[in-house]
MMTF fields as JSON, N, C-alpha, C and O atoms, coordinates in Angstrom:
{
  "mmtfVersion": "1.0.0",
  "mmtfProducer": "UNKNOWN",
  "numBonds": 611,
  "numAtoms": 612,
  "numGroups": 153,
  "numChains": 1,
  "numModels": 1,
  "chainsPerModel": [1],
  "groupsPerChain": [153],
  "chainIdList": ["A"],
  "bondAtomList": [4, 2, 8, 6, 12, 10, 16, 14, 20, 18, 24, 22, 28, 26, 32, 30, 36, 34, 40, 38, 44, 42, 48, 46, 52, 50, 56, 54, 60, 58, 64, 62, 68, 66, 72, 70, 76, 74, 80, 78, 84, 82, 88, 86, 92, 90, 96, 94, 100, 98, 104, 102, 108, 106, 112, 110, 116, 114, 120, 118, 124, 122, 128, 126, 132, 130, 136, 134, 140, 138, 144, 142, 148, 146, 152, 150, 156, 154, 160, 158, 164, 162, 168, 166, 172, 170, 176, 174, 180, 178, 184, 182, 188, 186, 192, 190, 196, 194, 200, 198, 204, 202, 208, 206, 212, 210, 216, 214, 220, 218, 224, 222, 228, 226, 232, 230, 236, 234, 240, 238, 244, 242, 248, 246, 252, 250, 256, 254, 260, 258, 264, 262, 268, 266, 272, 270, 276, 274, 280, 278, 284, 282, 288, 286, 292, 290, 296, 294, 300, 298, 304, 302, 308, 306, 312, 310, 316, 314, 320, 318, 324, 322, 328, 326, 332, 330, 336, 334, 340, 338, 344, 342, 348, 346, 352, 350, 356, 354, 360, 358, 364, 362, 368, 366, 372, 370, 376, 374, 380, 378, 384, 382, 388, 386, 392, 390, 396, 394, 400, 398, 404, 402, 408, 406, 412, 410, 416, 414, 420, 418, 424, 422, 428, 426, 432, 430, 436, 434, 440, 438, 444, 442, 448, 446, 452, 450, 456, 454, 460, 458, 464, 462, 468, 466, 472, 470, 476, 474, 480, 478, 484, 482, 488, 486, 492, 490, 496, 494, 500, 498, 504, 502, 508, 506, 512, 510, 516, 514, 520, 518, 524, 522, 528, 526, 532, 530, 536, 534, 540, 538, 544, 542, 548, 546, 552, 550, 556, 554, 560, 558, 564, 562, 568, 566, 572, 570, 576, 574, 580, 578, 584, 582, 588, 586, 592, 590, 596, 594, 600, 598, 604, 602, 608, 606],
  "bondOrderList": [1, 1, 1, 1, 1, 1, 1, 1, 1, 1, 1, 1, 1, 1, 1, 1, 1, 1, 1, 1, 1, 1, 1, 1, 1, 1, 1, 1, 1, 1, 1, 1, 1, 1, 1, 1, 1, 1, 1, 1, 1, 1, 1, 1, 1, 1, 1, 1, 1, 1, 1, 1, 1, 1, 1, 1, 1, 1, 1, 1, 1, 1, 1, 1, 1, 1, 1, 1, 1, 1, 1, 1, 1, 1, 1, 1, 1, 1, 1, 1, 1, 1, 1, 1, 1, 1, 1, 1, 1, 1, 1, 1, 1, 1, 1, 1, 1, 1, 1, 1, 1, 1, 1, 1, 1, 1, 1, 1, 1, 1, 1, 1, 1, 1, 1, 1, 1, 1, 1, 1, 1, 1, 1, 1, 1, 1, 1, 1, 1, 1, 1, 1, 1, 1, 1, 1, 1, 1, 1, 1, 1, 1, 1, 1, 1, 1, 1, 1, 1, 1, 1, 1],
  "groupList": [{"groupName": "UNK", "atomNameList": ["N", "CA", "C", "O"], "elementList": ["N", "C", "C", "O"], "formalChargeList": [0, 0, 0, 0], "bondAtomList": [1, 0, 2, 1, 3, 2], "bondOrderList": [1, 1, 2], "singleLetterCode": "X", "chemCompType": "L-PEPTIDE LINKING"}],
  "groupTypeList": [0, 0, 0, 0, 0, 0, 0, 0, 0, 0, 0, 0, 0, 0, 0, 0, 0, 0, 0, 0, 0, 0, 0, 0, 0, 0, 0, 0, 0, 0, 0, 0, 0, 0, 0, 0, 0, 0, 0, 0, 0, 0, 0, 0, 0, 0, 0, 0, 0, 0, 0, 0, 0, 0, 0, 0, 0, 0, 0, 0, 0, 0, 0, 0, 0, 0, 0, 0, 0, 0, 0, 0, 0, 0, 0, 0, 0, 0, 0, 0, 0, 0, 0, 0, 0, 0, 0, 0, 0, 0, 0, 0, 0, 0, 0, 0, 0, 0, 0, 0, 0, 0, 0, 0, 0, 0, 0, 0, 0, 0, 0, 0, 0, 0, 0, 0, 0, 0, 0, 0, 0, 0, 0, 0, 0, 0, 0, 0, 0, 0, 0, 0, 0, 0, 0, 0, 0, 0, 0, 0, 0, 0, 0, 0, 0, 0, 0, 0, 0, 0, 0, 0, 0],
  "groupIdList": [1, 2, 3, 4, 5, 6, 7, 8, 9, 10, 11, 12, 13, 14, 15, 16, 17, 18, 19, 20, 21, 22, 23, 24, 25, 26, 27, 28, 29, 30, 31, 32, 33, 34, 35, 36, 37, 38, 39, 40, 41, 42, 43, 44, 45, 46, 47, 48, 49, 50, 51, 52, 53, 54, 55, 56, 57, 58, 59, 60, 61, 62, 63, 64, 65, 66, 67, 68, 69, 70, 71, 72, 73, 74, 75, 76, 77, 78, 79, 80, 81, 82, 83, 84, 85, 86, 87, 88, 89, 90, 91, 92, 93, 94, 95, 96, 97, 98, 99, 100, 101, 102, 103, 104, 105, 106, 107, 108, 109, 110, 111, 112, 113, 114, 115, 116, 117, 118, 119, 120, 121, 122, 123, 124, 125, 126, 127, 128, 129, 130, 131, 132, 133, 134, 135, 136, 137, 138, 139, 140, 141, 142, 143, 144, 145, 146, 147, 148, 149, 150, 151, 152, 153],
  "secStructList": [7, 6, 6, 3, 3, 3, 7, 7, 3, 3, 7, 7, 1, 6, 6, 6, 6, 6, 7, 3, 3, 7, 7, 3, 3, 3, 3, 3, 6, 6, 3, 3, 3, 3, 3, 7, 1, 1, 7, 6, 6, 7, 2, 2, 2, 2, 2, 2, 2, 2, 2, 6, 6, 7, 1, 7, 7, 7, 3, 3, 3, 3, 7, 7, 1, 7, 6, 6, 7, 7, 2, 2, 2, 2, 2, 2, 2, 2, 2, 2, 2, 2, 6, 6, 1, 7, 7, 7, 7, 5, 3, 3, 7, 4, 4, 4, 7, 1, 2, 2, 2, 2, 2, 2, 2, 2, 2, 2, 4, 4, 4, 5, 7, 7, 7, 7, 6, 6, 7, 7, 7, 7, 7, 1, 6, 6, 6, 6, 1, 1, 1, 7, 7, 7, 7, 7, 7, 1, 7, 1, 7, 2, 2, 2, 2, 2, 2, 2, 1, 1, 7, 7, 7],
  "xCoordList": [0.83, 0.0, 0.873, 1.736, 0.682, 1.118, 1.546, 0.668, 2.699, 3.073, 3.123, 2.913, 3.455, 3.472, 4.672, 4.486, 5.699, 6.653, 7.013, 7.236, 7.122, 8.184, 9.43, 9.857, 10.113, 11.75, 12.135, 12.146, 12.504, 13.452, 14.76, 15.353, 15.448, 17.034, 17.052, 16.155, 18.257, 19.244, 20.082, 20.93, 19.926, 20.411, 22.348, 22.8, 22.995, 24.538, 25.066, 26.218, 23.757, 24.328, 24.683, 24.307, 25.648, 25.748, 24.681, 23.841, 24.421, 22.687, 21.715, 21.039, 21.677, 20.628, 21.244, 20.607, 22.721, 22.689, 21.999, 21.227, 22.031, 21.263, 19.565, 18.859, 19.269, 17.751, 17.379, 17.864, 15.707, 15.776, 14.419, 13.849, 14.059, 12.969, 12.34, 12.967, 10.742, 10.038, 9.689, 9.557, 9.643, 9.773, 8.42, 8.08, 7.885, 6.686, 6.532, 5.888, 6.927, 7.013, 5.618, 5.121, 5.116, 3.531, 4.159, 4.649, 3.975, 4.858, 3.438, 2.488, 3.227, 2.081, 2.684, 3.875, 1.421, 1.819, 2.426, 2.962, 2.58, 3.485, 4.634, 5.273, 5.049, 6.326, 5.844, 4.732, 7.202, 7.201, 6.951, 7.725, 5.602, 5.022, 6.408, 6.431, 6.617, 7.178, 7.281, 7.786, 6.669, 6.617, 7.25, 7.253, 8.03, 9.45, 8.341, 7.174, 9.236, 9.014, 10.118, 10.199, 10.952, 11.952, 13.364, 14.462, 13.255, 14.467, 16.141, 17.282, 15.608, 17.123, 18.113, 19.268, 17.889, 19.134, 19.747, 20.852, 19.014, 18.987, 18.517, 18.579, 18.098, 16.471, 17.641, 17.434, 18.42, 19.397, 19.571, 19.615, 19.664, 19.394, 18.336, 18.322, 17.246, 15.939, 15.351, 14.601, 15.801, 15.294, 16.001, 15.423, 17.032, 18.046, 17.674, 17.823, 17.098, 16.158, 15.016, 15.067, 14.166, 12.825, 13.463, 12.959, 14.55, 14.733, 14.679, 13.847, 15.586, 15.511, 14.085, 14.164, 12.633, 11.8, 11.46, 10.872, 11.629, 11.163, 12.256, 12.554, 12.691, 13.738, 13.042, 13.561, 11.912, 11.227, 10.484, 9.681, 10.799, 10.309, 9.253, 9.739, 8.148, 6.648, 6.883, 6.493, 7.345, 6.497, 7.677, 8.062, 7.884, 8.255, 8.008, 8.486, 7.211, 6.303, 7.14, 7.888, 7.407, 7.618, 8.66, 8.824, 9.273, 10.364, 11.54, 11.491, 12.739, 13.919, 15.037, 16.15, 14.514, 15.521, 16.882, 18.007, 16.245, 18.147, 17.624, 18.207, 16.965, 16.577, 17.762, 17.707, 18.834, 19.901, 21.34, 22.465, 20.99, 22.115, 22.494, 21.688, 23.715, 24.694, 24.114, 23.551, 24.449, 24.173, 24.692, 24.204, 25.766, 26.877, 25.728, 25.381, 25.343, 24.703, 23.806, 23.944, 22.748, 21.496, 21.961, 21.966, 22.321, 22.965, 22.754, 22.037, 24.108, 24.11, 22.765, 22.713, 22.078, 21.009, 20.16, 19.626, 19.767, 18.89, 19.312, 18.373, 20.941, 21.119, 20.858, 20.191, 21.093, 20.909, 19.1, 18.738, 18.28, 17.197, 16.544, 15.879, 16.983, 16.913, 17.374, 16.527, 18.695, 19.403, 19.882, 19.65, 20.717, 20.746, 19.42, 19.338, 18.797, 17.086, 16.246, 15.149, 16.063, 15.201, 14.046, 13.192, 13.685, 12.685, 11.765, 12.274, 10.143, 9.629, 8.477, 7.917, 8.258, 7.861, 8.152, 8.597, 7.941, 8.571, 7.756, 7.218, 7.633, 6.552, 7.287, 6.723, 8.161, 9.015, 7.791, 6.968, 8.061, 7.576, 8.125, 9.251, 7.296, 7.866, 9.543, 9.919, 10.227, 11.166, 12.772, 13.78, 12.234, 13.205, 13.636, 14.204, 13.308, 14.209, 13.629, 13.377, 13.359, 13.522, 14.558, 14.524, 15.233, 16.903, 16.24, 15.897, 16.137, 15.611, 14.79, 14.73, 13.585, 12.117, 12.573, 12.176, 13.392, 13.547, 14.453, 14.007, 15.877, 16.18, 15.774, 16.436, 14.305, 13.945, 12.798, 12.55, 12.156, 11.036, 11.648, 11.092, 12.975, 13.487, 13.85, 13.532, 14.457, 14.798, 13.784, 13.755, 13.072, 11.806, 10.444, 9.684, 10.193, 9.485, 8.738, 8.52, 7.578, 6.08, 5.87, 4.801, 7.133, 6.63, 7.272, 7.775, 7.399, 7.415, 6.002, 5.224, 5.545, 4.125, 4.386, 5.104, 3.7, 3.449, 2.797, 1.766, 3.787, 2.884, 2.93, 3.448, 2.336, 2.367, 1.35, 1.036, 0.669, -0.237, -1.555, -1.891, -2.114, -3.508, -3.352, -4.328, -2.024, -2.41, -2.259, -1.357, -3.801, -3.966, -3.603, -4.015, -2.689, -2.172, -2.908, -3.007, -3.577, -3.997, -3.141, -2.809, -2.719, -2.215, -2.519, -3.543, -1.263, -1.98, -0.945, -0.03, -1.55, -0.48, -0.676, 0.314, -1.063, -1.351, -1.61, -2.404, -0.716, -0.397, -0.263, -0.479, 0.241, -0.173, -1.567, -1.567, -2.448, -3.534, -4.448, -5.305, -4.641, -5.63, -4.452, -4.758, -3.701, -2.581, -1.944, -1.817, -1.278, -0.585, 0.553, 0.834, 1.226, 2.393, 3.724, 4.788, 3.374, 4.002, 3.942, 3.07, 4.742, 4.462, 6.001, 6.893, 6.204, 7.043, 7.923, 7.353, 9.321, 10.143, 9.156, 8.663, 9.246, 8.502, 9.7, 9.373, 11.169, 11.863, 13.332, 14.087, 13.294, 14.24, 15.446, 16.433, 15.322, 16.839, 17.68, 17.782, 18.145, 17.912, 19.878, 20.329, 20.453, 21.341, 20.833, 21.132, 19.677, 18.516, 18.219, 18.792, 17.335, 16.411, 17.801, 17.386, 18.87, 19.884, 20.329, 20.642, 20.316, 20.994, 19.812, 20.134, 18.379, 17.421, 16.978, 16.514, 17.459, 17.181, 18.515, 18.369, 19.78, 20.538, 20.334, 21.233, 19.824, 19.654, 19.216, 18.736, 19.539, 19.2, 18.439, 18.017, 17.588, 16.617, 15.249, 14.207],
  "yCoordList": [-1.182, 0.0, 1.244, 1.38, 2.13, 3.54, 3.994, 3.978, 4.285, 4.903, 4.04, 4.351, 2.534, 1.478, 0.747, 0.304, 0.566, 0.075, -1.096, -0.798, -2.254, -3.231, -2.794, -2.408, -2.906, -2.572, -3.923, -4.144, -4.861, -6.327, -6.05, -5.528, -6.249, -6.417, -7.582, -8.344, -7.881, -9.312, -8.982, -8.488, -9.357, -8.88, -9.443, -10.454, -8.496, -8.519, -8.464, -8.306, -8.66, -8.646, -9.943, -11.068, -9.506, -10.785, -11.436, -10.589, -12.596, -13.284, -13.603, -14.631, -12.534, -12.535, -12.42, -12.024, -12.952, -13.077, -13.555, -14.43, -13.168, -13.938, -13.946, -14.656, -13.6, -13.137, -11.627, -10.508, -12.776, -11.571, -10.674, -11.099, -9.529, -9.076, -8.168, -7.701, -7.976, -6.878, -5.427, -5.503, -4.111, -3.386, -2.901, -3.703, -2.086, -1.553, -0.162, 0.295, 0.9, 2.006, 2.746, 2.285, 3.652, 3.877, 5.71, 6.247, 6.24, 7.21, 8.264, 7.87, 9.101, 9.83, 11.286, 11.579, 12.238, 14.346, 14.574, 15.68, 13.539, 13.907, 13.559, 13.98, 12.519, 12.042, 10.371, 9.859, 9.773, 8.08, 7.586, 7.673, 6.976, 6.712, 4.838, 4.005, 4.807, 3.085, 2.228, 2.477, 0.871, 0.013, -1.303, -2.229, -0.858, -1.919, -3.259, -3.155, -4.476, -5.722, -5.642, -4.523, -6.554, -6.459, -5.695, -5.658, -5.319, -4.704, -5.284, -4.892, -6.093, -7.17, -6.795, -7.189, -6.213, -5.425, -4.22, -3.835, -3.588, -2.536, -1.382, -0.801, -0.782, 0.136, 1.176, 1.082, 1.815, 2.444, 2.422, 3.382, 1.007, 0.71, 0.619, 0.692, 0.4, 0.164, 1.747, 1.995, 2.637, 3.834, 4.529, 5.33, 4.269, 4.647, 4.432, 5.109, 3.175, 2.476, 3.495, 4.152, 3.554, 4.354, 5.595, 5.928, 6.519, 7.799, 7.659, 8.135, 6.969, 6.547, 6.921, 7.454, 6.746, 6.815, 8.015, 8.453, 8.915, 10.168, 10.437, 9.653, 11.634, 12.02, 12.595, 12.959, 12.571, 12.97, 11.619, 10.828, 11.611, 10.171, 10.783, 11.413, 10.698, 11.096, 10.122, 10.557, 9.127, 8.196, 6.639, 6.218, 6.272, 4.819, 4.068, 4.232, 3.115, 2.129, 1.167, 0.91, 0.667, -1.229, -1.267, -0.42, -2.37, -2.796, -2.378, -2.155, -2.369, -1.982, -2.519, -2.173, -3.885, -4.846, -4.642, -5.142, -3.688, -3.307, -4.075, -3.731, -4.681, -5.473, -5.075, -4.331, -5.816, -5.924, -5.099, -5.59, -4.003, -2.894, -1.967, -1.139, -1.931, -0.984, 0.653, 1.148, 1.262, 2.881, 3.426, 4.268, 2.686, 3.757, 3.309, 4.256, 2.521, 1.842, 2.568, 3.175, 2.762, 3.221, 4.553, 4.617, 5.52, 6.748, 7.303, 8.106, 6.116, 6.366, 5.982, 6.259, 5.417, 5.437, 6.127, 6.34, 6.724, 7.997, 8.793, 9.542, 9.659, 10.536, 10.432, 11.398, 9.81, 9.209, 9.268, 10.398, 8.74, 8.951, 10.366, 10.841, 10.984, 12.16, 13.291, 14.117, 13.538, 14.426, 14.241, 15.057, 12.74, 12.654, 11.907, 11.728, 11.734, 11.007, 11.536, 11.121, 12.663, 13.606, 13.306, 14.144, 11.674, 11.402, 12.16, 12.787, 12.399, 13.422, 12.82, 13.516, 11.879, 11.073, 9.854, 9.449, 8.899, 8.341, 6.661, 7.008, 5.566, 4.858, 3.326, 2.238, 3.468, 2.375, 0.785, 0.964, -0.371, -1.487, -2.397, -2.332, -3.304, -4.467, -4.994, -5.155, -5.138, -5.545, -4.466, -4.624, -3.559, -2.358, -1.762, -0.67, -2.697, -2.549, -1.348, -0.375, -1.289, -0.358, 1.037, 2.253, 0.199, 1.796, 2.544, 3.726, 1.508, 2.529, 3.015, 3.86, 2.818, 2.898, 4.304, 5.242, 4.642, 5.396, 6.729, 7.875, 6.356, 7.703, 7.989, 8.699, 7.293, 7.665, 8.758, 9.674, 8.431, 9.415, 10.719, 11.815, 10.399, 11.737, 12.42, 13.598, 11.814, 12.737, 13.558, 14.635, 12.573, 12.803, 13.64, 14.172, 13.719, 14.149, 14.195, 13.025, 15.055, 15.218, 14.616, 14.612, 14.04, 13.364, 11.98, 11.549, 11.048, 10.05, 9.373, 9.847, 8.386, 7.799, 6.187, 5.282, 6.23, 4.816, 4.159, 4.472, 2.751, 2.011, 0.34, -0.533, 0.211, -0.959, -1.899, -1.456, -3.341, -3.71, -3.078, -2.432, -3.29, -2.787, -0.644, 0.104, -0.258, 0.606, 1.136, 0.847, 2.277, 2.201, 3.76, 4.554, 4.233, 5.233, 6.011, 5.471, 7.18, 7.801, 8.535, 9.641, 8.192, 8.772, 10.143, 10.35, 11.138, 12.535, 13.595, 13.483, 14.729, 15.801, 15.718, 15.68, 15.715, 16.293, 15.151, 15.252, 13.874, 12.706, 12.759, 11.785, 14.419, 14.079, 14.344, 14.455, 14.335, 14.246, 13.329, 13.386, 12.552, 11.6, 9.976, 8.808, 10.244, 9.128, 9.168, 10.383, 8.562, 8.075, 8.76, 8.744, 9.257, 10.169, 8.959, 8.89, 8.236, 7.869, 7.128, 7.465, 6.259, 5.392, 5.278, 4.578, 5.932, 5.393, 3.869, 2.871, 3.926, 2.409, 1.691, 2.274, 0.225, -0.758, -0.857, -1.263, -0.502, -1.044, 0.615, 0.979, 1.097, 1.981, 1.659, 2.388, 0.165, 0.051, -0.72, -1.94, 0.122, -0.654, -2.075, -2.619, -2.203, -2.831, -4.321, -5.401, -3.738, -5.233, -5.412, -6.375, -4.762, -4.847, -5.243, -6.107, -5.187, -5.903, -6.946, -7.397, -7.489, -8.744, -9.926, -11.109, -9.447, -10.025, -10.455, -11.485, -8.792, -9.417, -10.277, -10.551, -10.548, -11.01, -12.377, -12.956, -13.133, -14.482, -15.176, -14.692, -16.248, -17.487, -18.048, -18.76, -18.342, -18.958, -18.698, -19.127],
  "zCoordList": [0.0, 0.0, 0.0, 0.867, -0.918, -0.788, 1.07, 1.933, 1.31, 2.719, 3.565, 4.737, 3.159, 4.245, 3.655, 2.522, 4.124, 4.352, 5.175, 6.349, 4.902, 5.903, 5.6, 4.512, 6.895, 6.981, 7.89, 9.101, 6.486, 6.911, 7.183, 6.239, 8.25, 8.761, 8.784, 8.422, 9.289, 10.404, 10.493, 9.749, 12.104, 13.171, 13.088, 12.551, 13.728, 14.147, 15.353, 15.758, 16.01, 17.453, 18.072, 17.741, 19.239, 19.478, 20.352, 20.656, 20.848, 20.958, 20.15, 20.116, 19.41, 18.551, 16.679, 15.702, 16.756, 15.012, 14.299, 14.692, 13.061, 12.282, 12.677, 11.961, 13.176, 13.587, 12.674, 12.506, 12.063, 10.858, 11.563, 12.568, 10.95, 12.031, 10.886, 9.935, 11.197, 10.197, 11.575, 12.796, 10.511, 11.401, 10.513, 9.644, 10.599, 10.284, 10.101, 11.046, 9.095, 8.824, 8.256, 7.229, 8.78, 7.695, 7.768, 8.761, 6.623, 6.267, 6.526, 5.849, 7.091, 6.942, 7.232, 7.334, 7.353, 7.013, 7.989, 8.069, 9.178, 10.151, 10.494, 11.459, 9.462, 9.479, 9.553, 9.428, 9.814, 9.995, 11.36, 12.313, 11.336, 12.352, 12.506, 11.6, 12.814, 13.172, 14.152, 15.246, 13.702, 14.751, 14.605, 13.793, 16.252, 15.999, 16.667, 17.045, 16.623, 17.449, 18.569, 19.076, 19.043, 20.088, 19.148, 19.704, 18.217, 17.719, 17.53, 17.284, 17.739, 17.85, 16.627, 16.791, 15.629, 14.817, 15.34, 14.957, 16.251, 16.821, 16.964, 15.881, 17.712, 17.523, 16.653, 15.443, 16.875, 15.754, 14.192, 13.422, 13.908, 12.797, 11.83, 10.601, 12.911, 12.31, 11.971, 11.027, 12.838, 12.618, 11.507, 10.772, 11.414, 10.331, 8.894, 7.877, 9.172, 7.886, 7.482, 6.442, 8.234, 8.373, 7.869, 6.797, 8.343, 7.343, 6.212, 5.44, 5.98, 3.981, 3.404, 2.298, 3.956, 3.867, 4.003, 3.014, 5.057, 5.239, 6.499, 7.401, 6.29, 7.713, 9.02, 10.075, 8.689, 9.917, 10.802, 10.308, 11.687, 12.521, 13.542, 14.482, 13.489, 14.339, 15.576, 16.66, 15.56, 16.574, 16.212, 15.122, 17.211, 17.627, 18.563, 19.685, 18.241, 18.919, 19.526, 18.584, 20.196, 20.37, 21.554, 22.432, 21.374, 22.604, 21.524, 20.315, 22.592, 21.968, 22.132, 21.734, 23.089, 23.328, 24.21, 24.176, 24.995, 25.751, 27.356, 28.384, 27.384, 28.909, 29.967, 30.946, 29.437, 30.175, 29.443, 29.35, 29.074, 28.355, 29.096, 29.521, 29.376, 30.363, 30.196, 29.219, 31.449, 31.214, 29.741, 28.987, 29.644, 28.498, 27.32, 26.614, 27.132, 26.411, 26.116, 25.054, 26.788, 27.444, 26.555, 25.326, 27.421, 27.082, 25.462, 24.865, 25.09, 23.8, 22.384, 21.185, 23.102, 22.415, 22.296, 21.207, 23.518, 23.905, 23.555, 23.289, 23.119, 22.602, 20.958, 20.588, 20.214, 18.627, 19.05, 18.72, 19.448, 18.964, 18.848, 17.928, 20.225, 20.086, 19.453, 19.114, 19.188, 18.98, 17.3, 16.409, 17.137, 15.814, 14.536, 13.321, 15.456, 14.07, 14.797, 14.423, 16.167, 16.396, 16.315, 16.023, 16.627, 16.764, 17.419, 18.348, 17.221, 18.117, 19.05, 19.897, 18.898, 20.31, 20.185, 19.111, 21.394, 21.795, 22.619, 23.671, 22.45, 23.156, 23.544, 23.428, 23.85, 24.306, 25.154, 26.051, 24.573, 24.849, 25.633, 26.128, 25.764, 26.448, 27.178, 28.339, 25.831, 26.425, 25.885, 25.196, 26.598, 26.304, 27.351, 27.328, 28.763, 29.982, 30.655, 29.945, 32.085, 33.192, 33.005, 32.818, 33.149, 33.075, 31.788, 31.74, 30.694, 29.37, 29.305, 28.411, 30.211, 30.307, 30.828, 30.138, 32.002, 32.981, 32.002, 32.032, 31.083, 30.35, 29.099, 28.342, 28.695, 27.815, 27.949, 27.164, 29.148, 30.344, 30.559, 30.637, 30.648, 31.106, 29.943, 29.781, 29.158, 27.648, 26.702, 26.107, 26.879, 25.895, 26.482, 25.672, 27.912, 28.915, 28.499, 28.185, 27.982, 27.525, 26.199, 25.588, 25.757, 24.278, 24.474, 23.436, 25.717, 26.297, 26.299, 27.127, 25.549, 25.654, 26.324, 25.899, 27.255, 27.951, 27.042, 26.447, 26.921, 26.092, 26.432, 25.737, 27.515, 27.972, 27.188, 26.083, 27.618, 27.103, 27.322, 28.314, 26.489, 26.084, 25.634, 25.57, 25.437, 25.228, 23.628, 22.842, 23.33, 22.109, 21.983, 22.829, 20.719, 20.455, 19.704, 18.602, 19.743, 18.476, 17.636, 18.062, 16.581, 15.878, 15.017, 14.366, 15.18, 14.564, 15.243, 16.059, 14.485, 14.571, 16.519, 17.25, 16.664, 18.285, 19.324, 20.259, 19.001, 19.455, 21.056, 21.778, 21.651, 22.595, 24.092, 25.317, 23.086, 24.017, 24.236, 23.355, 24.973, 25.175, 25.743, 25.506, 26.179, 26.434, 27.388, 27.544, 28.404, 29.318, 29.185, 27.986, 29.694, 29.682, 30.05, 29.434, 31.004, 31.816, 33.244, 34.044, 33.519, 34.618, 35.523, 35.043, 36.702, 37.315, 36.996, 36.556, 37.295, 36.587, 38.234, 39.2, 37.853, 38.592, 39.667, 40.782, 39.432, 40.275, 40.533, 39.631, 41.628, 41.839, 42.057, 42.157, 42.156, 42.225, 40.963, 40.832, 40.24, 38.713, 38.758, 37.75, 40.119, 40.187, 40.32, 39.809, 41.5, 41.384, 40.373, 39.864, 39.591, 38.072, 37.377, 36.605, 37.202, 36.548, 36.128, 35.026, 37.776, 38.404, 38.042, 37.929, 37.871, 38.003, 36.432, 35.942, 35.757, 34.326, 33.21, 32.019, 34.092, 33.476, 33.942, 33.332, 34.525, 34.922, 33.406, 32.381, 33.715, 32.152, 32.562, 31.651, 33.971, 34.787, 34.08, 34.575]
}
């Protein structure tokens, strides 16, 4: 369909090589709305993809796969979404970790959208009214939330 895009990678990371993934781009007047799955090529890459399409990024949906990804880590991702692909909001999923949950809230502040299960986004110039801003991280101590999400158990 006109303004709908799959964006196929595979993945280079380590864990997850060779893991191929569809990302979901729908190009609309406000830019590239996109919706990742767990991002396992890397939410970086995938968005990188999505410019090719339009350089303006409205909205990114999904998990981002950093569960268990170091501050520096963390950091450097939150600055690239923001600063270099200027994404302009923001809706981090499932399995995109606490710590990330937590500096992506802070980076993004009023254009941070909670998007846990069951929540439904309206899409549109003015994306943010009618939505969840935000939810406290489940766990303040993110050395625990660490230790807990690096287990193989």
């Amino acid at each position: 369909m006109p303004g709908i895009t799959l964006i196929a990678l595979i993945s280079d990371l380590p864990g997850t090589k060779e893991l191929k993934e569809l990302s979901l781009a729908v190009n609309t007047p406000d830019g590239v709305v996109l919706v990742v799955g767990c991002s396992h090529p890397g939410i970086e890459r995938i968005v990188e993809a999505a410019t090719v399409i339009n350089p303006k990024i409205h909205l990114v949906a999904g998990g981002f796969h950093l569960v268990v990804a170091t501050d520096d880590a963390i950091e450097k991702i939150v600055i690239a979404l923001k600063d270099k692909f200027r994404v302009e909001n923001i809706a981090p999923g499932h399995c995109t970790g606490e710590p990330t949950f937590a500096a992506l809230k802070k980076a993004f502040g009023a254009r941070y959208i909670y998007a846990g299960l069951g929540t439904s986004l309206v899409i549109g110039p003015d994306i943010n009214s009618n939505v969840r801003r935000g939810e406290a991280p489940a766990l303040d101590d993110f050395a625990v939330y660490r230790k807990l999400a690096s287990r193989e158990d």
